[in-house]
Amino acid sequence: MVEAITKKAATSKGGIKSFNQLLLKFPVLGVGFNKCRELFSSVDEKKNGVIDIGGLVKNLAHIGIEESDHDILLNIFTAADIDNSKRIDEKEFIILLAIFHLLKGSDPDFNLNKDVRTTFQVAEDTFCYFDSSRDGYIEKEEVRAAILKSDGGEMLSMAQQRFNELDWDKNGNISYAEFVYGLSRWVSDYQNE
């Protein structure tokens, strides 16, 4: 996944140029993240809040993933299974779709919902905007520098708070998986205000 996001960063055209520009996209992102949640709900046949790899494979066409991508899906499932439970919850499902988009998004046979694709494209562009070192991780100083550059420092305290929210494992950097789920929570909070 790190290799895929660094490759994306190297070819990024810079779709996001400021934190404020990202905030303006929250309504569009909300539509895509809501579609992800709807997809999860439709795949969660037992309605117990988790799906295993069998349940996911059974519903590939419904999600928009080709059967030929089965091997890739197994690897992505493992990467998205943050708690190593062999099942994924809604949060991990969003991460799974984001990773799949990162790897297959430009493939014309990739049939993921248009709103979901748009959301993950914005997420990738935003991650690349903050990851100025292009190492596949966002460090605290990169967030600070990006906010200072784009917003004149008016939002620095919020940047620190947001960084802390995203850095789940408290290791001082943010992975793409952490970023995507954190972004989905921010958008959800925005919609609920």
mmCIF file with all atom_site columns, C-alpha atoms in Angstrom:
data_model
loop_
_atom_site.group_PDB
_atom_site.id
_atom_site.type_symbol
_atom_site.label_atom_id
_atom_site.label_alt_id
_atom_site.label_comp_id
_atom_site.label_asym_id
_atom_site.label_entity_id
_atom_site.label_seq_id
_atom_site.pdbx_PDB_ins_code
_atom_site.Cartn_x
_atom_site.Cartn_y
_atom_site.Cartn_z
_atom_site.occupancy
_atom_site.B_iso_or_equiv
_atom_site.pdbx_formal_charge
_atom_site.auth_seq_id
_atom_site.auth_comp_id
_atom_site.auth_asym_id
_atom_site.auth_atom_id
_atom_site.pdbx_PDB_model_num
ATOM 1   C CA . MET A 1 1   ? 0.000   0.000   0.000   1.00 0.00 ? 1   MET A CA 1
ATOM 2   C CA . VAL A 1 2   ? 2.857   2.388   0.804   1.00 0.00 ? 2   VAL A CA 1
ATOM 3   C CA . GLU A 1 3   ? 4.345   1.720   -2.621  1.00 0.00 ? 3   GLU A CA 1
ATOM 4   C CA . ALA A 1 4   ? 1.018   2.434   -4.319  1.00 0.00 ? 4   ALA A CA 1
ATOM 5   C CA . ILE A 1 5   ? 0.462   5.736   -2.512  1.00 0.00 ? 5   ILE A CA 1
ATOM 6   C CA . THR A 1 6   ? 4.050   6.905   -3.127  1.00 0.00 ? 6   THR A CA 1
ATOM 7   C CA . LYS A 1 7   ? 3.634   6.074   -6.824  1.00 0.00 ? 7   LYS A CA 1
ATOM 8   C CA . LYS A 1 8   ? 0.366   8.023   -6.801  1.00 0.00 ? 8   LYS A CA 1
ATOM 9   C CA . ALA A 1 9   ? 2.104   10.953  -5.086  1.00 0.00 ? 9   ALA A CA 1
ATOM 10  C CA . ALA A 1 10  ? 4.843   10.991  -7.709  1.00 0.00 ? 10  ALA A CA 1
ATOM 11  C CA . THR A 1 11  ? 2.272   11.365  -10.483 1.00 0.00 ? 11  THR A CA 1
ATOM 12  C CA . SER A 1 12  ? -0.220  13.519  -8.569  1.00 0.00 ? 12  SER A CA 1
ATOM 13  C CA . LYS A 1 13  ? -1.423  16.616  -10.348 1.00 0.00 ? 13  LYS A CA 1
ATOM 14  C CA . GLY A 1 14  ? -2.120  18.289  -7.014  1.00 0.00 ? 14  GLY A CA 1
ATOM 15  C CA . GLY A 1 15  ? -5.929  18.313  -6.908  1.00 0.00 ? 15  GLY A CA 1
ATOM 16  C CA . ILE A 1 16  ? -6.011  19.687  -3.345  1.00 0.00 ? 16  ILE A CA 1
ATOM 17  C CA . LYS A 1 17  ? -4.000  22.814  -2.601  1.00 0.00 ? 17  LYS A CA 1
ATOM 18  C CA . SER A 1 18  ? -5.263  23.792  0.858   1.00 0.00 ? 18  SER A CA 1
ATOM 19  C CA . PHE A 1 19  ? -7.053  22.478  3.909   1.00 0.00 ? 19  PHE A CA 1
ATOM 20  C CA . ASN A 1 20  ? -9.911  24.894  3.165   1.00 0.00 ? 20  ASN A CA 1
ATOM 21  C CA . GLN A 1 21  ? -10.266 23.387  -0.306  1.00 0.00 ? 21  GLN A CA 1
ATOM 22  C CA . LEU A 1 22  ? -10.662 19.978  1.331   1.00 0.00 ? 22  LEU A CA 1
ATOM 23  C CA . LEU A 1 23  ? -13.332 21.343  3.689   1.00 0.00 ? 23  LEU A CA 1
ATOM 24  C CA . LEU A 1 24  ? -15.297 22.628  0.703   1.00 0.00 ? 24  LEU A CA 1
ATOM 25  C CA . LYS A 1 25  ? -15.400 19.075  -0.681  1.00 0.00 ? 25  LYS A CA 1
ATOM 26  C CA . PHE A 1 26  ? -17.006 17.588  2.450   1.00 0.00 ? 26  PHE A CA 1
ATOM 27  C CA . PRO A 1 27  ? -20.544 17.521  0.967   1.00 0.00 ? 27  PRO A CA 1
ATOM 28  C CA . VAL A 1 28  ? -19.293 15.522  -2.050  1.00 0.00 ? 28  VAL A CA 1
ATOM 29  C CA . LEU A 1 29  ? -17.198 13.270  0.176   1.00 0.00 ? 29  LEU A CA 1
ATOM 30  C CA . GLY A 1 30  ? -20.230 12.680  2.377   1.00 0.00 ? 30  GLY A CA 1
ATOM 31  C CA . VAL A 1 31  ? -22.159 11.202  -0.534  1.00 0.00 ? 31  VAL A CA 1
ATOM 32  C CA . GLY A 1 32  ? -19.333 8.774   -1.314  1.00 0.00 ? 32  GLY A CA 1
ATOM 33  C CA . PHE A 1 33  ? -18.718 7.706   2.280   1.00 0.00 ? 33  PHE A CA 1
ATOM 34  C CA . ASN A 1 34  ? -22.465 7.189   2.774   1.00 0.00 ? 34  ASN A CA 1
ATOM 35  C CA . LYS A 1 35  ? -22.475 4.939   -0.313  1.00 0.00 ? 35  LYS A CA 1
ATOM 36  C CA . CYS A 1 36  ? -19.609 2.958   1.268   1.00 0.00 ? 36  CYS A CA 1
ATOM 37  C CA . ARG A 1 37  ? -21.682 2.506   4.414   1.00 0.00 ? 37  ARG A CA 1
ATOM 38  C CA . GLU A 1 38  ? -24.707 1.440   2.342   1.00 0.00 ? 38  GLU A CA 1
ATOM 39  C CA . LEU A 1 39  ? -22.540 -1.081  0.492   1.00 0.00 ? 39  LEU A CA 1
ATOM 40  C CA . PHE A 1 40  ? -21.272 -2.456  3.788   1.00 0.00 ? 40  PHE A CA 1
ATOM 41  C CA . SER A 1 41  ? -24.806 -2.783  5.108   1.00 0.00 ? 41  SER A CA 1
ATOM 42  C CA . SER A 1 42  ? -25.907 -4.667  1.996   1.00 0.00 ? 42  SER A CA 1
ATOM 43  C CA . VAL A 1 43  ? -22.918 -7.049  2.196   1.00 0.00 ? 43  VAL A CA 1
ATOM 44  C CA . ASP A 1 44  ? -23.342 -7.627  5.947   1.00 0.00 ? 44  ASP A CA 1
ATOM 45  C CA . GLU A 1 45  ? -25.935 -10.344 5.402   1.00 0.00 ? 45  GLU A CA 1
ATOM 46  C CA . LYS A 1 46  ? -25.988 -11.438 9.053   1.00 0.00 ? 46  LYS A CA 1
ATOM 47  C CA . LYS A 1 47  ? -26.445 -7.810  10.160  1.00 0.00 ? 47  LYS A CA 1
ATOM 48  C CA . ASN A 1 48  ? -23.890 -8.310  12.937  1.00 0.00 ? 48  ASN A CA 1
ATOM 49  C CA . GLY A 1 49  ? -21.608 -5.419  11.937  1.00 0.00 ? 49  GLY A CA 1
ATOM 50  C CA . VAL A 1 50  ? -18.834 -7.567  10.432  1.00 0.00 ? 50  VAL A CA 1
ATOM 51  C CA . ILE A 1 51  ? -18.167 -9.562  7.288   1.00 0.00 ? 51  ILE A CA 1
ATOM 52  C CA . ASP A 1 52  ? -15.641 -12.295 6.657   1.00 0.00 ? 52  ASP A CA 1
ATOM 53  C CA . ILE A 1 53  ? -13.765 -12.951 3.444   1.00 0.00 ? 53  ILE A CA 1
ATOM 54  C CA . GLY A 1 54  ? -16.395 -15.490 2.332   1.00 0.00 ? 54  GLY A CA 1
ATOM 55  C CA . GLY A 1 55  ? -19.185 -12.959 2.674   1.00 0.00 ? 55  GLY A CA 1
ATOM 56  C CA . LEU A 1 56  ? -17.143 -10.404 0.795   1.00 0.00 ? 56  LEU A CA 1
ATOM 57  C CA . VAL A 1 57  ? -16.254 -12.785 -2.040  1.00 0.00 ? 57  VAL A CA 1
ATOM 58  C CA . LYS A 1 58  ? -19.914 -13.806 -2.345  1.00 0.00 ? 58  LYS A CA 1
ATOM 59  C CA . ASN A 1 59  ? -20.846 -10.147 -2.943  1.00 0.00 ? 59  ASN A CA 1
ATOM 60  C CA . LEU A 1 60  ? -18.027 -9.007  -5.227  1.00 0.00 ? 60  LEU A CA 1
ATOM 61  C CA . ALA A 1 61  ? -20.271 -8.109  -8.159  1.00 0.00 ? 61  ALA A CA 1
ATOM 62  C CA . HIS A 1 62  ? -22.610 -6.136  -5.901  1.00 0.00 ? 62  HIS A CA 1
ATOM 63  C CA . ILE A 1 63  ? -19.662 -4.063  -4.663  1.00 0.00 ? 63  ILE A CA 1
ATOM 64  C CA . GLY A 1 64  ? -18.307 -3.525  -8.193  1.00 0.00 ? 64  GLY A CA 1
ATOM 65  C CA . ILE A 1 65  ? -15.253 -5.751  -7.947  1.00 0.00 ? 65  ILE A CA 1
ATOM 66  C CA . GLU A 1 66  ? -14.514 -8.305  -10.661 1.00 0.00 ? 66  GLU A CA 1
ATOM 67  C CA . GLU A 1 67  ? -14.162 -11.987 -9.768  1.00 0.00 ? 67  GLU A CA 1
ATOM 68  C CA . SER A 1 68  ? -10.741 -11.922 -11.475 1.00 0.00 ? 68  SER A CA 1
ATOM 69  C CA . ASP A 1 69  ? -9.520  -9.614  -8.705  1.00 0.00 ? 69  ASP A CA 1
ATOM 70  C CA . HIS A 1 70  ? -10.033 -12.333 -6.078  1.00 0.00 ? 70  HIS A CA 1
ATOM 71  C CA . ASP A 1 71  ? -6.306  -12.767 -5.246  1.00 0.00 ? 71  ASP A CA 1
ATOM 72  C CA . ILE A 1 72  ? -5.773  -9.032  -4.883  1.00 0.00 ? 72  ILE A CA 1
ATOM 73  C CA . LEU A 1 73  ? -8.876  -8.868  -2.720  1.00 0.00 ? 73  LEU A CA 1
ATOM 74  C CA . LEU A 1 74  ? -7.463  -11.438 -0.284  1.00 0.00 ? 74  LEU A CA 1
ATOM 75  C CA . ASN A 1 75  ? -4.346  -9.308  0.222   1.00 0.00 ? 75  ASN A CA 1
ATOM 76  C CA . ILE A 1 76  ? -6.371  -6.116  0.591   1.00 0.00 ? 76  ILE A CA 1
ATOM 77  C CA . PHE A 1 77  ? -8.742  -7.819  3.044   1.00 0.00 ? 77  PHE A CA 1
ATOM 78  C CA . THR A 1 78  ? -5.749  -8.747  5.205   1.00 0.00 ? 78  THR A CA 1
ATOM 79  C CA . ALA A 1 79  ? -4.367  -5.187  5.021   1.00 0.00 ? 79  ALA A CA 1
ATOM 80  C CA . ALA A 1 80  ? -7.739  -3.665  5.921   1.00 0.00 ? 80  ALA A CA 1
ATOM 81  C CA . ASP A 1 81  ? -8.321  -6.081  8.819   1.00 0.00 ? 81  ASP A CA 1
ATOM 82  C CA . ILE A 1 82  ? -6.678  -3.706  11.296  1.00 0.00 ? 82  ILE A CA 1
ATOM 83  C CA . ASP A 1 83  ? -7.499  -5.770  14.390  1.00 0.00 ? 83  ASP A CA 1
ATOM 84  C CA . ASN A 1 84  ? -6.525  -9.106  12.714  1.00 0.00 ? 84  ASN A CA 1
ATOM 85  C CA . SER A 1 85  ? -9.912  -10.617 13.554  1.00 0.00 ? 85  SER A CA 1
ATOM 86  C CA . LYS A 1 86  ? -10.340 -12.264 10.111  1.00 0.00 ? 86  LYS A CA 1
ATOM 87  C CA . ARG A 1 87  ? -13.485 -10.135 9.788   1.00 0.00 ? 87  ARG A CA 1
ATOM 88  C CA . ILE A 1 88  ? -13.900 -6.509  8.848   1.00 0.00 ? 88  ILE A CA 1
ATOM 89  C CA . ASP A 1 89  ? -16.271 -3.963  10.300  1.00 0.00 ? 89  ASP A CA 1
ATOM 90  C CA . GLU A 1 90  ? -17.610 -0.861  8.559   1.00 0.00 ? 90  GLU A CA 1
ATOM 91  C CA . LYS A 1 91  ? -14.450 1.155   9.259   1.00 0.00 ? 91  LYS A CA 1
ATOM 92  C CA . GLU A 1 92  ? -12.243 -1.565  7.829   1.00 0.00 ? 92  GLU A CA 1
ATOM 93  C CA . PHE A 1 93  ? -14.586 -1.999  4.836   1.00 0.00 ? 93  PHE A CA 1
ATOM 94  C CA . ILE A 1 94  ? -14.114 1.673   3.949   1.00 0.00 ? 94  ILE A CA 1
ATOM 95  C CA . ILE A 1 95  ? -10.357 1.135   4.183   1.00 0.00 ? 95  ILE A CA 1
ATOM 96  C CA . LEU A 1 96  ? -10.645 -1.980  1.987   1.00 0.00 ? 96  LEU A CA 1
ATOM 97  C CA . LEU A 1 97  ? -12.503 -0.036  -0.708  1.00 0.00 ? 97  LEU A CA 1
ATOM 98  C CA . ALA A 1 98  ? -9.999  2.834   -0.497  1.00 0.00 ? 98  ALA A CA 1
ATOM 99  C CA . ILE A 1 99  ? -7.031  0.499   -0.910  1.00 0.00 ? 99  ILE A CA 1
ATOM 100 C CA . PHE A 1 100 ? -8.767  -1.281  -3.771  1.00 0.00 ? 100 PHE A CA 1
ATOM 101 C CA . HIS A 1 101 ? -9.390  2.078   -5.454  1.00 0.00 ? 101 HIS A CA 1
ATOM 102 C CA . LEU A 1 102 ? -5.780  3.083   -4.930  1.00 0.00 ? 102 LEU A CA 1
ATOM 103 C CA . LEU A 1 103 ? -4.604  -0.091  -6.664  1.00 0.00 ? 103 LEU A CA 1
ATOM 104 C CA . LYS A 1 104 ? -7.298  -0.461  -9.348  1.00 0.00 ? 104 LYS A CA 1
ATOM 105 C CA . GLY A 1 105 ? -8.965  2.948   -9.658  1.00 0.00 ? 105 GLY A CA 1
ATOM 106 C CA . SER A 1 106 ? -7.695  3.675   -13.169 1.00 0.00 ? 106 SER A CA 1
ATOM 107 C CA . ASP A 1 107 ? -8.671  0.217   -14.453 1.00 0.00 ? 107 ASP A CA 1
ATOM 108 C CA . PRO A 1 108 ? -11.651 0.608   -16.842 1.00 0.00 ? 108 PRO A CA 1
ATOM 109 C CA . ASP A 1 109 ? -13.072 -2.724  -15.606 1.00 0.00 ? 109 ASP A CA 1
ATOM 110 C CA . PHE A 1 110 ? -13.212 -1.459  -12.022 1.00 0.00 ? 110 PHE A CA 1
ATOM 111 C CA . ASN A 1 111 ? -16.934 -0.816  -11.516 1.00 0.00 ? 111 ASN A CA 1
ATOM 112 C CA . LEU A 1 112 ? -17.031 0.806   -8.110  1.00 0.00 ? 112 LEU A CA 1
ATOM 113 C CA . ASN A 1 113 ? -19.828 3.347   -7.631  1.00 0.00 ? 113 ASN A CA 1
ATOM 114 C CA . LYS A 1 114 ? -18.996 6.744   -9.200  1.00 0.00 ? 114 LYS A CA 1
ATOM 115 C CA . ASP A 1 115 ? -19.553 8.685   -5.951  1.00 0.00 ? 115 ASP A CA 1
ATOM 116 C CA . VAL A 1 116 ? -17.276 6.289   -4.063  1.00 0.00 ? 116 VAL A CA 1
ATOM 117 C CA . ARG A 1 117 ? -14.595 6.595   -6.744  1.00 0.00 ? 117 ARG A CA 1
ATOM 118 C CA . THR A 1 118 ? -14.774 10.393  -6.581  1.00 0.00 ? 118 THR A CA 1
ATOM 119 C CA . THR A 1 119 ? -14.462 10.293  -2.790  1.00 0.00 ? 119 THR A CA 1
ATOM 120 C CA . PHE A 1 120 ? -11.394 8.078   -2.879  1.00 0.00 ? 120 PHE A CA 1
ATOM 121 C CA . GLN A 1 121 ? -9.798  10.190  -5.612  1.00 0.00 ? 121 GLN A CA 1
ATOM 122 C CA . VAL A 1 122 ? -10.161 13.242  -3.365  1.00 0.00 ? 122 VAL A CA 1
ATOM 123 C CA . ALA A 1 123 ? -8.776  11.220  -0.419  1.00 0.00 ? 123 ALA A CA 1
ATOM 124 C CA . GLU A 1 124 ? -5.737  10.181  -2.477  1.00 0.00 ? 124 GLU A CA 1
ATOM 125 C CA . ASP A 1 125 ? -5.132  13.748  -3.693  1.00 0.00 ? 125 ASP A CA 1
ATOM 126 C CA . THR A 1 126 ? -5.456  15.089  -0.150  1.00 0.00 ? 126 THR A CA 1
ATOM 127 C CA . PHE A 1 127 ? -3.107  12.479  1.277   1.00 0.00 ? 127 PHE A CA 1
ATOM 128 C CA . CYS A 1 128 ? -0.566  13.386  -1.409  1.00 0.00 ? 128 CYS A CA 1
ATOM 129 C CA . TYR A 1 129 ? -0.988  17.089  -0.597  1.00 0.00 ? 129 TYR A CA 1
ATOM 130 C CA . PHE A 1 130 ? -0.036  16.480  3.042   1.00 0.00 ? 130 PHE A CA 1
ATOM 131 C CA . ASP A 1 131 ? 2.660   13.866  2.325   1.00 0.00 ? 131 ASP A CA 1
ATOM 132 C CA . SER A 1 132 ? 5.190   16.369  1.017   1.00 0.00 ? 132 SER A CA 1
ATOM 133 C CA . SER A 1 133 ? 8.104   13.957  1.574   1.00 0.00 ? 133 SER A CA 1
ATOM 134 C CA . ARG A 1 134 ? 6.359   11.411  -0.699  1.00 0.00 ? 134 ARG A CA 1
ATOM 135 C CA . ASP A 1 135 ? 7.305   8.554   1.634   1.00 0.00 ? 135 ASP A CA 1
ATOM 136 C CA . GLY A 1 136 ? 3.779   7.148   1.963   1.00 0.00 ? 136 GLY A CA 1
ATOM 137 C CA . TYR A 1 137 ? 3.174   8.549   5.450   1.00 0.00 ? 137 TYR A CA 1
ATOM 138 C CA . ILE A 1 138 ? 2.089   11.930  6.784   1.00 0.00 ? 138 ILE A CA 1
ATOM 139 C CA . GLU A 1 139 ? 4.224   13.287  9.622   1.00 0.00 ? 139 GLU A CA 1
ATOM 140 C CA . LYS A 1 140 ? 3.133   15.942  12.087  1.00 0.00 ? 140 LYS A CA 1
ATOM 141 C CA . GLU A 1 141 ? 5.506   18.539  10.622  1.00 0.00 ? 141 GLU A CA 1
ATOM 142 C CA . GLU A 1 142 ? 4.067   17.959  7.129   1.00 0.00 ? 142 GLU A CA 1
ATOM 143 C CA . VAL A 1 143 ? 0.577   18.748  8.392   1.00 0.00 ? 143 VAL A CA 1
ATOM 144 C CA . ARG A 1 144 ? 1.848   21.851  10.149  1.00 0.00 ? 144 ARG A CA 1
ATOM 145 C CA . ALA A 1 145 ? 3.744   23.060  7.054   1.00 0.00 ? 145 ALA A CA 1
ATOM 146 C CA . ALA A 1 146 ? 0.787   22.430  4.744   1.00 0.00 ? 146 ALA A CA 1
ATOM 147 C CA . ILE A 1 147 ? -1.611  24.319  7.019   1.00 0.00 ? 147 ILE A CA 1
ATOM 148 C CA . LEU A 1 148 ? 0.822   27.229  7.405   1.00 0.00 ? 148 LEU A CA 1
ATOM 149 C CA . LYS A 1 149 ? 1.374   27.415  3.659   1.00 0.00 ? 149 LYS A CA 1
ATOM 150 C CA . SER A 1 150 ? -2.270  27.302  2.678   1.00 0.00 ? 150 SER A CA 1
ATOM 151 C CA . ASP A 1 151 ? -4.105  28.923  5.550   1.00 0.00 ? 151 ASP A CA 1
ATOM 152 C CA . GLY A 1 152 ? -1.559  31.241  7.126   1.00 0.00 ? 152 GLY A CA 1
ATOM 153 C CA . GLY A 1 153 ? -1.487  29.355  10.398  1.00 0.00 ? 153 GLY A CA 1
ATOM 154 C CA . GLU A 1 154 ? -5.015  30.289  11.470  1.00 0.00 ? 154 GLU A CA 1
ATOM 155 C CA . MET A 1 155 ? -5.895  26.614  11.782  1.00 0.00 ? 155 MET A CA 1
ATOM 156 C CA . LEU A 1 156 ? -2.720  25.285  13.450  1.00 0.00 ? 156 LEU A CA 1
ATOM 157 C CA . SER A 1 157 ? -4.420  24.226  16.687  1.00 0.00 ? 157 SER A CA 1
ATOM 158 C CA . MET A 1 158 ? -7.032  22.353  14.685  1.00 0.00 ? 158 MET A CA 1
ATOM 159 C CA . ALA A 1 159 ? -4.249  20.743  12.621  1.00 0.00 ? 159 ALA A CA 1
ATOM 160 C CA . GLN A 1 160 ? -2.669  19.370  15.803  1.00 0.00 ? 160 GLN A CA 1
ATOM 161 C CA . GLN A 1 161 ? -6.021  18.009  16.971  1.00 0.00 ? 161 GLN A CA 1
ATOM 162 C CA . ARG A 1 162 ? -6.740  16.426  13.566  1.00 0.00 ? 162 ARG A CA 1
ATOM 163 C CA . PHE A 1 163 ? -3.281  14.857  13.429  1.00 0.00 ? 163 PHE A CA 1
ATOM 164 C CA . ASN A 1 164 ? -3.818  13.283  16.837  1.00 0.00 ? 164 ASN A CA 1
ATOM 165 C CA . GLU A 1 165 ? -7.198  11.915  15.688  1.00 0.00 ? 165 GLU A CA 1
ATOM 166 C CA . LEU A 1 166 ? -5.613  10.326  12.622  1.00 0.00 ? 166 LEU A CA 1
ATOM 167 C CA . ASP A 1 167 ? -2.540  8.817   14.259  1.00 0.00 ? 167 ASP A CA 1
ATOM 168 C CA . TRP A 1 168 ? -4.332  5.785   15.753  1.00 0.00 ? 168 TRP A CA 1
ATOM 169 C CA . ASP A 1 169 ? -1.232  3.898   16.795  1.00 0.00 ? 169 ASP A CA 1
ATOM 170 C CA . LYS A 1 170 ? 0.464   7.063   18.102  1.00 0.00 ? 170 LYS A CA 1
ATOM 171 C CA . ASN A 1 171 ? 3.671   6.309   16.195  1.00 0.00 ? 171 ASN A CA 1
ATOM 172 C CA . GLY A 1 172 ? 4.084   9.881   14.941  1.00 0.00 ? 172 GLY A CA 1
ATOM 173 C CA . ASN A 1 173 ? 2.906   9.326   11.379  1.00 0.00 ? 173 ASN A CA 1
ATOM 174 C CA . ILE A 1 174 ? -0.325  8.665   9.519   1.00 0.00 ? 174 ILE A CA 1
ATOM 175 C CA . SER A 1 175 ? -0.724  5.812   7.052   1.00 0.00 ? 175 SER A CA 1
ATOM 176 C CA . TYR A 1 176 ? -3.121  5.967   4.130   1.00 0.00 ? 176 TYR A CA 1
ATOM 177 C CA . ALA A 1 177 ? -5.498  3.574   5.922   1.00 0.00 ? 177 ALA A CA 1
ATOM 178 C CA . GLU A 1 178 ? -5.532  5.790   9.026   1.00 0.00 ? 178 GLU A CA 1
ATOM 179 C CA . PHE A 1 179 ? -6.057  8.857   6.863   1.00 0.00 ? 179 PHE A CA 1
ATOM 180 C CA . VAL A 1 180 ? -9.006  7.473   4.892   1.00 0.00 ? 180 VAL A CA 1
ATOM 181 C CA . TYR A 1 181 ? -10.936 6.351   7.912   1.00 0.00 ? 181 TYR A CA 1
ATOM 182 C CA . GLY A 1 182 ? -10.183 9.577   9.789   1.00 0.00 ? 182 GLY A CA 1
ATOM 183 C CA . LEU A 1 183 ? -11.375 11.577  6.803   1.00 0.00 ? 183 LEU A CA 1
ATOM 184 C CA . SER A 1 184 ? -14.608 9.574   6.729   1.00 0.00 ? 184 SER A CA 1
ATOM 185 C CA . ARG A 1 185 ? -15.159 10.399  10.418  1.00 0.00 ? 185 ARG A CA 1
ATOM 186 C CA . TRP A 1 186 ? -14.514 14.106  9.849   1.00 0.00 ? 186 TRP A CA 1
ATOM 187 C CA . VAL A 1 187 ? -17.035 14.145  7.021   1.00 0.00 ? 187 VAL A CA 1
ATOM 188 C CA . SER A 1 188 ? -19.558 12.234  9.123   1.00 0.00 ? 188 SER A CA 1
ATOM 189 C CA . ASP A 1 189 ? -19.101 14.713  11.984  1.00 0.00 ? 189 ASP A CA 1
ATOM 190 C CA . TYR A 1 190 ? -19.593 17.564  9.516   1.00 0.00 ? 190 TYR A CA 1
ATOM 191 C CA . GLN A 1 191 ? -22.832 16.031  8.251   1.00 0.00 ? 191 GLN A CA 1
ATOM 192 C CA . ASN A 1 192 ? -24.117 15.601  11.796  1.00 0.00 ? 192 ASN A CA 1
ATOM 193 C CA . GLU A 1 193 ? -23.500 19.255  12.768  1.00 0.00 ? 193 GLU A CA 1
#
